[in-house]
Structures are given as structure tokens and as C-alpha cells.
Amino acid sequence: MARAHLSLLSRDEAKRIHEASLRVLEEVGVKILSPSVRNMLQEHGAEVDGEIVKIPSSMVEEALKTVSRSMVLAARDPRLDLKLPNEGDYPYAATNGVVGKMYDLDTGEARETRLSDLRDFAVLCDYLDDIDFFWPILFPTDVPSQIQNVRGLATVFENFRKHVQWQALNAKEAKWIARMTSIIVGGEEKLKERSAVSIIGCTISPLTFEAGMAEAFVELAKAWIPVMPFPMPLEGMTGPATIAGTLTIANSENLATLVMIQCANPGAPMIN
């Protein structure tokens, strides 16, 4: 079957953006608001000045060598596992979010989202063949904020057989998610090959990492749970006014995350 391939950059343009990203990391650096993560990177060869961490290109190249080139986004039902790179003729499809309000199906009135809504959406998406994995479509406002992510993920696991992509806002949440997922897949050792969850985390463009997010990435890497950084520089606002410049900022944040998780656990998986 014929496959469509969309490429926005030539090989030369992609190479130039990568080289510019290496220069940004080495000369400008990234702001990391976690002392423990800064210390870890310094121990591996980064230059630390206050909250700014300058990452030499040698650390990036080493991280590119050790990171996993392929992975399985495992499902509770192994028949629904997803492979990266995707070997199929179509991209994977998922839900989107995250919202705190929705229209009530019975009354038609707008109201705050509940844990029961998350359960209902998980059941619905489990049934739909076109949904390959579940992203947190809403957050349960009737659950205390300190446990929303953990309680929400538990509810999805209870009602969904496919792979789940979730979020962790700090190291404590990351540890609980790792512990819960290890139970789902049959033990901590199984996480290396069959993590039923992957974690997405938003960097703060330009070039800034919250303490909680950075520390969560480190804990997840130690547990072999795939992480996916989500840079969102806005062209002309939180990123440069050019497409190339904005792509360079996004790529720099991705590469900084890569270095971070490879320093924490060489070989740990990252989705990019």
C-alpha cells in the first residue's frame, strides 16, 4: 500500500536547526528550577550558574547514542500494544484535552468535570476502534488537586485496555504512577519492556523547566516509563519571530529533556 510522507524541512535545514540547538544549549543554556536536577547534570559535565544549566554538545551526542530507538507502548491487553516507530500505514489516534468543564449529556448545561465523566470517556474510548490510546481528556474537579493525576489514572486503568498517556507534575506523583503501573504490568522489572503508561510534560518556553516537571522526568526515567516533552514556543511571543528560530527553541527543549533522562538512566525511553 502506498504511504504519504510529509516533510516540512530538507535534510540540510534539519541539520542546521540541530546545530543551532546545540549552540543554544552550550552557550545560552536552559533554566532548570530544580536544584537536584541541576546537580545531577553538573555531575555529568554540564556547567551550572545559578539556575542556568549549559549543556555541552558532547552530552547531547552521548544521550543520542544511549536513548532507545524503538519501544512498545504497552496496553493492558497485549493485542492492543503500539509500536514506535509506527509500522502501520496510518498514524496513531488519541483523545485530546485537558478540560475542567463540559456539557452535561442529560441537561445540556455546562458544569465542572467529574471522576465519573473520566470513567465514562475511558469506557467509550475503549470501545472505539479508531482510538489507539487515551490522553487525559479531562481532569476530575471533584477530586482533591493533590491526587487528581493518580486517582484519575487509576480510574482509566480500571476501565481501559489500551495504552494510556498521562501526566505527572512532580516526583511524588511520578513515583506513585510508576508503582501503580508496575502492578498493572506484573512488577517493576516488566516496566522496562511493557509500560502501560507514558507521560507527557510541558516545558515552559523559552528554555525553562519547572522543578516538579524536571524531577518527575527523572523519576520516570529511573522507572523506564517513556516520557514525551511537549515544548510549545509561540512564534514571535515565547519563541523567535521566525519559524526556524521557534523550531530551534523547541528542539533545544527536547534535547535538554533527552540529556536529563539519559543522565538519570541511560537507555530510558523518550517519545519525540
mmCIF file of C-alpha atoms in Angstrom, residues 31 45 56 108 114 137 166 195 236 243 245 255 263 265:
data_model
loop_
_atom_site.group_PDB
_atom_site.id
_atom_site.type_symbol
_atom_site.label_atom_id
_atom_site.label_comp_id
_atom_site.label_asym_id
_atom_site.label_seq_id
_atom_site.Cartn_x
_atom_site.Cartn_y
_atom_site.Cartn_z
ATOM 1 C CA LYS A 31 16.803 27.352 33.182
ATOM 2 C CA GLY A 45 29.553 17.505 32.726
ATOM 3 C CA PRO A 56 27.905 20.807 26.070
ATOM 4 C CA GLY A 108 -27.205 20.209 28.206
ATOM 5 C CA ARG A 114 -16.110 14.746 37.488
ATOM 6 C CA ILE A 137 -9.468 14.314 28.078
ATOM 7 C CA TRP A 166 -0.864 10.711 31.237
ATOM 8 C CA SER A 195 4.976 0.206 30.431
ATOM 9 C CA GLY A 236 7.005 35.910 17.924
ATOM 10 C CA ILE A 243 9.846 29.511 12.022
ATOM 11 C CA GLY A 245 14.135 30.101 15.379
ATOM 12 C CA LEU A 255 17.299 17.758 23.602
ATOM 13 C CA CYS A 263 21.767 11.123 32.822
ATOM 14 C CA ASN A 265 19.049 6.312 33.483
#
